[in-house]
Coordinates of C-alpha atoms in Angstrom, one line a residue:
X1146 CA 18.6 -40.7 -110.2
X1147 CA 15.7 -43.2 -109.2
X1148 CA 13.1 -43.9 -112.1
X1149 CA 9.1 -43.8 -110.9
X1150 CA 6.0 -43.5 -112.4
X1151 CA 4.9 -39.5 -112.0
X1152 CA 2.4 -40.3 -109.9
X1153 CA 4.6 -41.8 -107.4
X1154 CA 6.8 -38.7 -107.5
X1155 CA 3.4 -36.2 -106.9
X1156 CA 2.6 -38.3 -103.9
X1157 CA 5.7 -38.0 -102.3
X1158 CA 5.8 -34.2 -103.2
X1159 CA 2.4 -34.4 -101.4
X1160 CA 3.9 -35.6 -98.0
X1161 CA 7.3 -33.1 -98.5
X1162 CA 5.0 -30.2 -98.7
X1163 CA 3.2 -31.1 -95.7
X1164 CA -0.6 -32.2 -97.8
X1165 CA -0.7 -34.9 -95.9
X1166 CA -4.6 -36.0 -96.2
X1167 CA -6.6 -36.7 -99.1
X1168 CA -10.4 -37.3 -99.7
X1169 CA -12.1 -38.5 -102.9
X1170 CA -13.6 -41.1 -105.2
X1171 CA -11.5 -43.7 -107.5
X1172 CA -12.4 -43.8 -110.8
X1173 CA -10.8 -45.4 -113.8
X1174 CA -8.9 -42.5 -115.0
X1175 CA -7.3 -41.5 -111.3
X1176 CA -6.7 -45.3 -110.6
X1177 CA -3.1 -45.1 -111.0
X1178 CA -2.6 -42.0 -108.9
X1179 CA -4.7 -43.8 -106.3
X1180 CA -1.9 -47.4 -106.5
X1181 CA 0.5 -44.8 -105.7
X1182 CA -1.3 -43.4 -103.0
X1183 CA -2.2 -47.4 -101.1
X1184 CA 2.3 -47.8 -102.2
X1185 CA 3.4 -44.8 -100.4
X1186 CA 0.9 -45.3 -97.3
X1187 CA 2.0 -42.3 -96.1
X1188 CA -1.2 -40.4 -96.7
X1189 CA -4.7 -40.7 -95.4
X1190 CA -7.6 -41.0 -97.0
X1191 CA -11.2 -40.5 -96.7
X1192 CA -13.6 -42.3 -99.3
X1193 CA -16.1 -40.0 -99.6
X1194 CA -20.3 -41.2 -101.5
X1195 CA -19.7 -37.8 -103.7
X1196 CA -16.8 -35.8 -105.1
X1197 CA -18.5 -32.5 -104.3
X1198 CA -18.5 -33.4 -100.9
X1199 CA -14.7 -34.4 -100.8
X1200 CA -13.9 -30.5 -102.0
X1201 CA -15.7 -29.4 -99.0
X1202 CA -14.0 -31.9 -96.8
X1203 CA -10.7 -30.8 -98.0
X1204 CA -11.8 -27.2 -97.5
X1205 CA -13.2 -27.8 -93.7
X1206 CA -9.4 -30.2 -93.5
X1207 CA -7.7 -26.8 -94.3
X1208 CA -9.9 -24.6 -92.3
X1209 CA -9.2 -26.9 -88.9
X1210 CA -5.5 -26.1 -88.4
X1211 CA -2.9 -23.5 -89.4
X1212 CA -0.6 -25.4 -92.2
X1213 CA -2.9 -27.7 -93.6
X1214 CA -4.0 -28.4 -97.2
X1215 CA -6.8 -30.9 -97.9
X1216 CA -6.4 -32.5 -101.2
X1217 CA -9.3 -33.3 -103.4
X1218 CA -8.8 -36.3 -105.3
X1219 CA -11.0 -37.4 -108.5
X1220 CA -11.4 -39.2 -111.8
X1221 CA -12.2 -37.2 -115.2
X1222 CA -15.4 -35.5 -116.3
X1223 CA -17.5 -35.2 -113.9
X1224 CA -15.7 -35.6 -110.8
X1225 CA -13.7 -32.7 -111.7
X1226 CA -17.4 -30.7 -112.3
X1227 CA -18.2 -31.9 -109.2
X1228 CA -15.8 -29.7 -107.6
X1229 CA -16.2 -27.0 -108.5
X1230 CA -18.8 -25.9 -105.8
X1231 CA -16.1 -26.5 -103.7
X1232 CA -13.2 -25.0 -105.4
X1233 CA -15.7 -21.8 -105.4
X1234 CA -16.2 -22.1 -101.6
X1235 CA -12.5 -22.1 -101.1
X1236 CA -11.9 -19.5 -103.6
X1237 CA -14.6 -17.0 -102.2
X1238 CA -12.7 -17.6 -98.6
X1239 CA -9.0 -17.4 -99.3
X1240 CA -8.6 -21.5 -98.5
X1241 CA -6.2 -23.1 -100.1
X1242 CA -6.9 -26.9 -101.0
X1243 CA -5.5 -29.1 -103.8
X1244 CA -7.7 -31.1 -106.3
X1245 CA -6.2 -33.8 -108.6
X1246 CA -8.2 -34.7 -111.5
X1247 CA -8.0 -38.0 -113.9
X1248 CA -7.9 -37.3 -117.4
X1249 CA -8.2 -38.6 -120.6
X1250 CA -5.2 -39.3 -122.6
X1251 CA -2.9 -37.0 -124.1
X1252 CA -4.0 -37.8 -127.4
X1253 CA -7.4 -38.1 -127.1
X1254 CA -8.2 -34.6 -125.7
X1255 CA -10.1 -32.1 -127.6
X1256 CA -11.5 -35.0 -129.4
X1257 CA -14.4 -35.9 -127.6
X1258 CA -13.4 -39.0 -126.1
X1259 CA -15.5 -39.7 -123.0
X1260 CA -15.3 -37.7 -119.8
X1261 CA -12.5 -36.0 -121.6
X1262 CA -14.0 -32.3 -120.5
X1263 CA -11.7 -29.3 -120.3
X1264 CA -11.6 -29.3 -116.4
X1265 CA -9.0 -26.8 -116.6
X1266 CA -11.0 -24.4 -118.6
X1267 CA -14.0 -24.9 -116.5
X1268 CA -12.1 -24.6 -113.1
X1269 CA -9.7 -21.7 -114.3
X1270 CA -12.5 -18.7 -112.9
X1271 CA -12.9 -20.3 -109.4
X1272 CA -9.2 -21.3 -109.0
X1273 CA -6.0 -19.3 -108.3
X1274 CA -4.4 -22.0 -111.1
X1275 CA -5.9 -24.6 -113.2
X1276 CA -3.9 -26.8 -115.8
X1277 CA -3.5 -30.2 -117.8
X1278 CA -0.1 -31.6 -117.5
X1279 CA 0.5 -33.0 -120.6
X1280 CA 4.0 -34.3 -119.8
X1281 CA 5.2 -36.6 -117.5
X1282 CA 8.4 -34.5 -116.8
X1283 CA 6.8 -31.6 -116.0
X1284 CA 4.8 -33.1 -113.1
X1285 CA 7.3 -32.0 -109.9
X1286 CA 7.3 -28.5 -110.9
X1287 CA 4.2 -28.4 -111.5
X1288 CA 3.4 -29.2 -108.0
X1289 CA 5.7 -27.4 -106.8
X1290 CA 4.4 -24.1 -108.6
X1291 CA 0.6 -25.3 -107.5
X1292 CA 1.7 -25.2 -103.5
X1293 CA 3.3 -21.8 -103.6
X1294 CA 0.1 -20.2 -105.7
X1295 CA -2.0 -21.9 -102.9
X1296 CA -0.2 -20.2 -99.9
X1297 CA 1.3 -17.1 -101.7
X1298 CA -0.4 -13.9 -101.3
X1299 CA -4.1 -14.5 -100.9
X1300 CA -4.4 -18.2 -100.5
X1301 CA -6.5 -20.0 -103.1
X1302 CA -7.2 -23.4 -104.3
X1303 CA -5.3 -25.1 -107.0
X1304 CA -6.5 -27.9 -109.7
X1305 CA -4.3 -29.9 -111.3
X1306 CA -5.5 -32.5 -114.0
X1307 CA -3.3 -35.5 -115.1
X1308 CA -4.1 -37.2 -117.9
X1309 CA -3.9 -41.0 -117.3
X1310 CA -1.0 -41.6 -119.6
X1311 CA 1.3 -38.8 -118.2
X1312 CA 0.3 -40.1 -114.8
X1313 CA 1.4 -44.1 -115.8
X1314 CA 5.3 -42.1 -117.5
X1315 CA 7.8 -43.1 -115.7
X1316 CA 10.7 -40.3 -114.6
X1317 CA 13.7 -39.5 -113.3
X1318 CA 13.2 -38.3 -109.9
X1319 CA 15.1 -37.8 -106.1
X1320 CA 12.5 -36.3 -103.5
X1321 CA 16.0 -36.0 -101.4
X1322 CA 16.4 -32.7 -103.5
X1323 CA 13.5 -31.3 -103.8
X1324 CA 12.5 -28.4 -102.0
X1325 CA 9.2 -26.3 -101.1
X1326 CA 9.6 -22.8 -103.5
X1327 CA 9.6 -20.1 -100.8
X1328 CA 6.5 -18.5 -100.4
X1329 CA 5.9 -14.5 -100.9
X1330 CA 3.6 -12.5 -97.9
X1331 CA 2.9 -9.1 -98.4
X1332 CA 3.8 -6.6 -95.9
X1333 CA 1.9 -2.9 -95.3
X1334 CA 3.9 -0.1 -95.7
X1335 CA 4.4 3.0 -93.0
X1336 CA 1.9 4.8 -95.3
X1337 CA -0.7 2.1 -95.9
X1338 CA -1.1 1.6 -91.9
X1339 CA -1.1 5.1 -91.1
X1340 CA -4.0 5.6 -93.7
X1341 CA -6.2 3.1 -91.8
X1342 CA -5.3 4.6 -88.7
X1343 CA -6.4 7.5 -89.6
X1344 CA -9.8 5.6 -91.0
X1345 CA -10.0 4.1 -87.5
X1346 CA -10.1 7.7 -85.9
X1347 CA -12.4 9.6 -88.4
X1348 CA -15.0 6.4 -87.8
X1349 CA -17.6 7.3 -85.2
X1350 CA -18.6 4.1 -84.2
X1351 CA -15.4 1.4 -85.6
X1352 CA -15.8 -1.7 -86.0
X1353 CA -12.8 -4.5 -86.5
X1354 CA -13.8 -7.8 -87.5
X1355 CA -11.0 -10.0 -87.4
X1356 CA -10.8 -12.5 -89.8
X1357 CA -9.1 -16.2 -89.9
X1358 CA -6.1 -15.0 -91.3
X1359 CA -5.6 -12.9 -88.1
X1360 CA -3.1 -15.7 -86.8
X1361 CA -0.5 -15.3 -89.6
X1362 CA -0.2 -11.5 -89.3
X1363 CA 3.5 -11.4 -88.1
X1364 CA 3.0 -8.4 -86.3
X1365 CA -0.3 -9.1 -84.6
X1366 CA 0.9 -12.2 -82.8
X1367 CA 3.4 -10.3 -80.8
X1368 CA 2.4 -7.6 -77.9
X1369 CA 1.2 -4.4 -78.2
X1370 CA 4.3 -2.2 -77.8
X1371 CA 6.9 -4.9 -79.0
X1372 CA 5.1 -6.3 -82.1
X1373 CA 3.3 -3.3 -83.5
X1374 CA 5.5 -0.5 -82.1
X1375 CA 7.3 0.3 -85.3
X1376 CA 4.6 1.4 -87.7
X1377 CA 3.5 4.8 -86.0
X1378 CA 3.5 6.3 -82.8
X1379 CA 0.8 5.6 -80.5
X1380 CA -3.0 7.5 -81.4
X1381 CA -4.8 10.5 -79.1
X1382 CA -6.5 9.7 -75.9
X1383 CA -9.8 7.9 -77.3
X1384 CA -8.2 6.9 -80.4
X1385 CA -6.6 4.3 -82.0
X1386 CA -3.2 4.4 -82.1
X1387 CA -0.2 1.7 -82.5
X1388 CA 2.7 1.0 -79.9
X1389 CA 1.6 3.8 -77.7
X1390 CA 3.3 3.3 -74.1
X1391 CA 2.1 4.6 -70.7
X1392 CA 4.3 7.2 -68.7
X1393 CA 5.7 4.2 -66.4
X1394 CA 6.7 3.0 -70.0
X1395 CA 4.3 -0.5 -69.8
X1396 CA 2.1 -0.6 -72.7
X1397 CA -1.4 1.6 -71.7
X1398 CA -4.0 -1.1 -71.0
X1399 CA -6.9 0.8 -69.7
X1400 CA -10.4 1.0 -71.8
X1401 CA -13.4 2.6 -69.8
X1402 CA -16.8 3.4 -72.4
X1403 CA -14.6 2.9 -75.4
X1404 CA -10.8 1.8 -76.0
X1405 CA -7.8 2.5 -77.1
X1406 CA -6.0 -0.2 -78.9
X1407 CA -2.1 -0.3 -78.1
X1408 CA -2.2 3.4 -78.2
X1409 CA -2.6 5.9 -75.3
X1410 CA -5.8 5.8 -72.7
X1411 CA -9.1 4.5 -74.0
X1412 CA -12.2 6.6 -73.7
X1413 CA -14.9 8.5 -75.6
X1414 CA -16.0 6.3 -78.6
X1415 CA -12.8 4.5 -78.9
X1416 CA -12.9 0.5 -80.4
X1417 CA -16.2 -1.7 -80.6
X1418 CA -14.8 -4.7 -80.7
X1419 CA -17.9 -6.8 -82.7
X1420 CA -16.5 -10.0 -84.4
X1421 CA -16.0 -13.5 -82.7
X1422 CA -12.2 -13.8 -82.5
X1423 CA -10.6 -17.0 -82.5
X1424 CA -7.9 -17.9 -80.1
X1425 CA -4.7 -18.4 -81.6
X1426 CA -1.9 -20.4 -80.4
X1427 CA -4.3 -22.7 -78.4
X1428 CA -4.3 -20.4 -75.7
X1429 CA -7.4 -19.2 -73.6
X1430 CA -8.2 -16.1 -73.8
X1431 CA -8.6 -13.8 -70.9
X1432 CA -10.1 -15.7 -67.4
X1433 CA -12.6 -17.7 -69.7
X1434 CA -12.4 -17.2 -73.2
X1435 CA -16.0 -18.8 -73.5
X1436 CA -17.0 -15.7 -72.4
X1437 CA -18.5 -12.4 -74.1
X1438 CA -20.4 -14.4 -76.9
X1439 CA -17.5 -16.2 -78.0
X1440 CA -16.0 -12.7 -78.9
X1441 CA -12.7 -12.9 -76.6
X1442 CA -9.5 -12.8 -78.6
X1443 CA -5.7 -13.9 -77.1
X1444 CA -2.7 -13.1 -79.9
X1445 CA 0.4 -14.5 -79.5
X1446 CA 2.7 -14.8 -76.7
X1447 CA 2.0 -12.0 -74.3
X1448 CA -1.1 -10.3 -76.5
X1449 CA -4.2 -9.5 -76.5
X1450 CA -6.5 -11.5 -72.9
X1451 CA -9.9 -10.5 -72.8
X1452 CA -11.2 -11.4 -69.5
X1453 CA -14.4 -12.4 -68.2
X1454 CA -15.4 -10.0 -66.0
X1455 CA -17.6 -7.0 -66.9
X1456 CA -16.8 -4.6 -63.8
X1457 CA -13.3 -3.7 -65.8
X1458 CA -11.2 -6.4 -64.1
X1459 CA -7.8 -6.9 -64.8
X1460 CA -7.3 -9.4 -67.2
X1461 CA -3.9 -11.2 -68.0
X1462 CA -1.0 -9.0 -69.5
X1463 CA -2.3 -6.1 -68.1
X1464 CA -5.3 -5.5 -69.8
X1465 CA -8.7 -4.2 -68.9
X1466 CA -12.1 -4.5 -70.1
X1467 CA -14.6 -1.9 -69.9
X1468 CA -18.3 -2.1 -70.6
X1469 CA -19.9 1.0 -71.9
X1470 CA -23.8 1.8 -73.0
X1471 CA -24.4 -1.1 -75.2
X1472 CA -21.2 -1.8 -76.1
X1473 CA -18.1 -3.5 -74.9
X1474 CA -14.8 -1.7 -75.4
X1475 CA -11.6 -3.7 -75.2
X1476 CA -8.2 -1.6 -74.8
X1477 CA -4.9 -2.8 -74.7
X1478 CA -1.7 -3.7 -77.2
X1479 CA -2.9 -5.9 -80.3

């Protein structure tokens, strides 16, 4: 088993687990977290003129692309204050990022030795997990347990304060064997979907806004009939219904003054589709995803393609866009 300083063993957990750009400020207490960094050189960095500004920047880092995790990197005190504002931000928004704190050492904590704040006190309300290591061993599995909590269930942000001397410890530790803990993703039940279903069909005038987290909904990046077919059968004419097939047994694209989404035809008040989408697996969407106020959606392989036109053209994969009285109604399998 190879001996390292903790520090060296966080940063290579860092690359492992796929955190593979940092922003921040050096200060004397984070100092040896940083030589391990500028050792490994396998990590980016951006020096940023204030601490709160590197939690946002690890924030807008996760935001840019599916898998990331921007790490926030800063010494005791008041860096770790400083982030707060941006563990809030990513804590109000379901973004995971990681911020590593300096800290005072071990046995000068709770003593009032300079910028020795409680960080993790201070963070705990704004982050899914906040914690002082306090032993040099324990720092693996501690960032191991921090990058499961940040991707598990409704993504968060983590902080993880390392006092100096736990940092400088040296351990026993092979990257070769460690592993990522698998991550738990809740699933809807049969009854939970038909209930909003059945929400969606009472509603006179719905309205789905689709959020970021659109693109790792399992069963919304696959077609209409194929990905969503299994929940319930497919709604009424005009309503919404799920995995409802046409009589030639292709998936019922048609949506004239309202829509039917991947249930049986569209019409009467049927989905008002009102939220900018984003396109997901970097394909266009429809003839010109530009289009329609940035409020196109494309899901998957074979989704949803929203096209341009307005005179209920045929967009890819069947579907067909129809523009009612003031509102645009989009039909098709989601």
């Amino acid at each position: 088993m190879v001996r390292m300083r903790a520090v060296d063993a966080a940063v290579l957990i860092l690359e492992k687990e796929g955190a593979t750009q940092a922003f921040g400020l050096p200060g004397a207490a984070i100092n040896p977290f940083y030589s391990a960094l500028k050792a490994h050189g396998g990590i980016g960095h951006v020096l940023a003129r204030h601490v709160e500004a590197a939690s946002h920047m690890a924030e807008g880092y996760t935001r840019a692309a599916a898998g990331n995790i921007g790490v926030c990197v800063g010494t005791s005190g008041p860096a770790g204050t400083d982030m707060v504002t941006g563990l809030y931000s990513a804590s109000a928004d379901s973004v995971p990022i990681l911020c590593i704190t300096g800290q005072a050492p071990v046995a000068k904590l709770h003593k009032e030795d300079f910028q020795a704040v409680d960080i993790a006190a201070i963070a705990a309300p704004v982050t899914k997990w906040a914690v002082t290591v306090l032993e040099a061993a324990q720092v693996p599995g501690t960032f191991q347990k921090a990058f499961r909590l940040m991707r598990e269930g409704r993504p968060g942000p983590v902080l993880i304060d390392l006092p100096i001397d736990v940092q400088l410890a040296e351990i026993e530790f092979d990257i070769d064997t460690y592993e990522p803990l698998p991550v738990q993703r809740p699933a809807a039940t049969r009854a939970q979907a038909e209930k909003v279903l059945a929400m969606l069909n009472a509603a006179e005038r719905p309205l789905i806004v689709a959020p970021r987290a659109l693109e790792k909904v399992t069963p919304l990046t696959q077609s209409g009939a194929e990905g969503l077919g299994g929940f319930v059968d497919g709604g009424a004419e005009g309503g919404f219904g799920v995995g409802g097939q046409a009589a030639d047994g292709e998936v019922d694209a048609e949506a004239g003054d309202g829509g039917g989404v991947g249930g049986a035809d569209g019409g009467g008040d049927g989905a008002y589709v009102g939220a900018p989408f984003a396109a997901v697996d970097g394909e266009a969407s429809g003839a010109d995803g530009s289009e329609f106020g940035a409020q196109s959606v494309r899901v998957g392989d074979g989704g949803v393609g929203v096209a341009r036109e307005f005179g209920g053209e045929e967009a890819p994969d069947g579907l067909r866009v129809g523009v009612g009285e003031h509102r645009l109604a989009v039909g098709g399998g989601v």
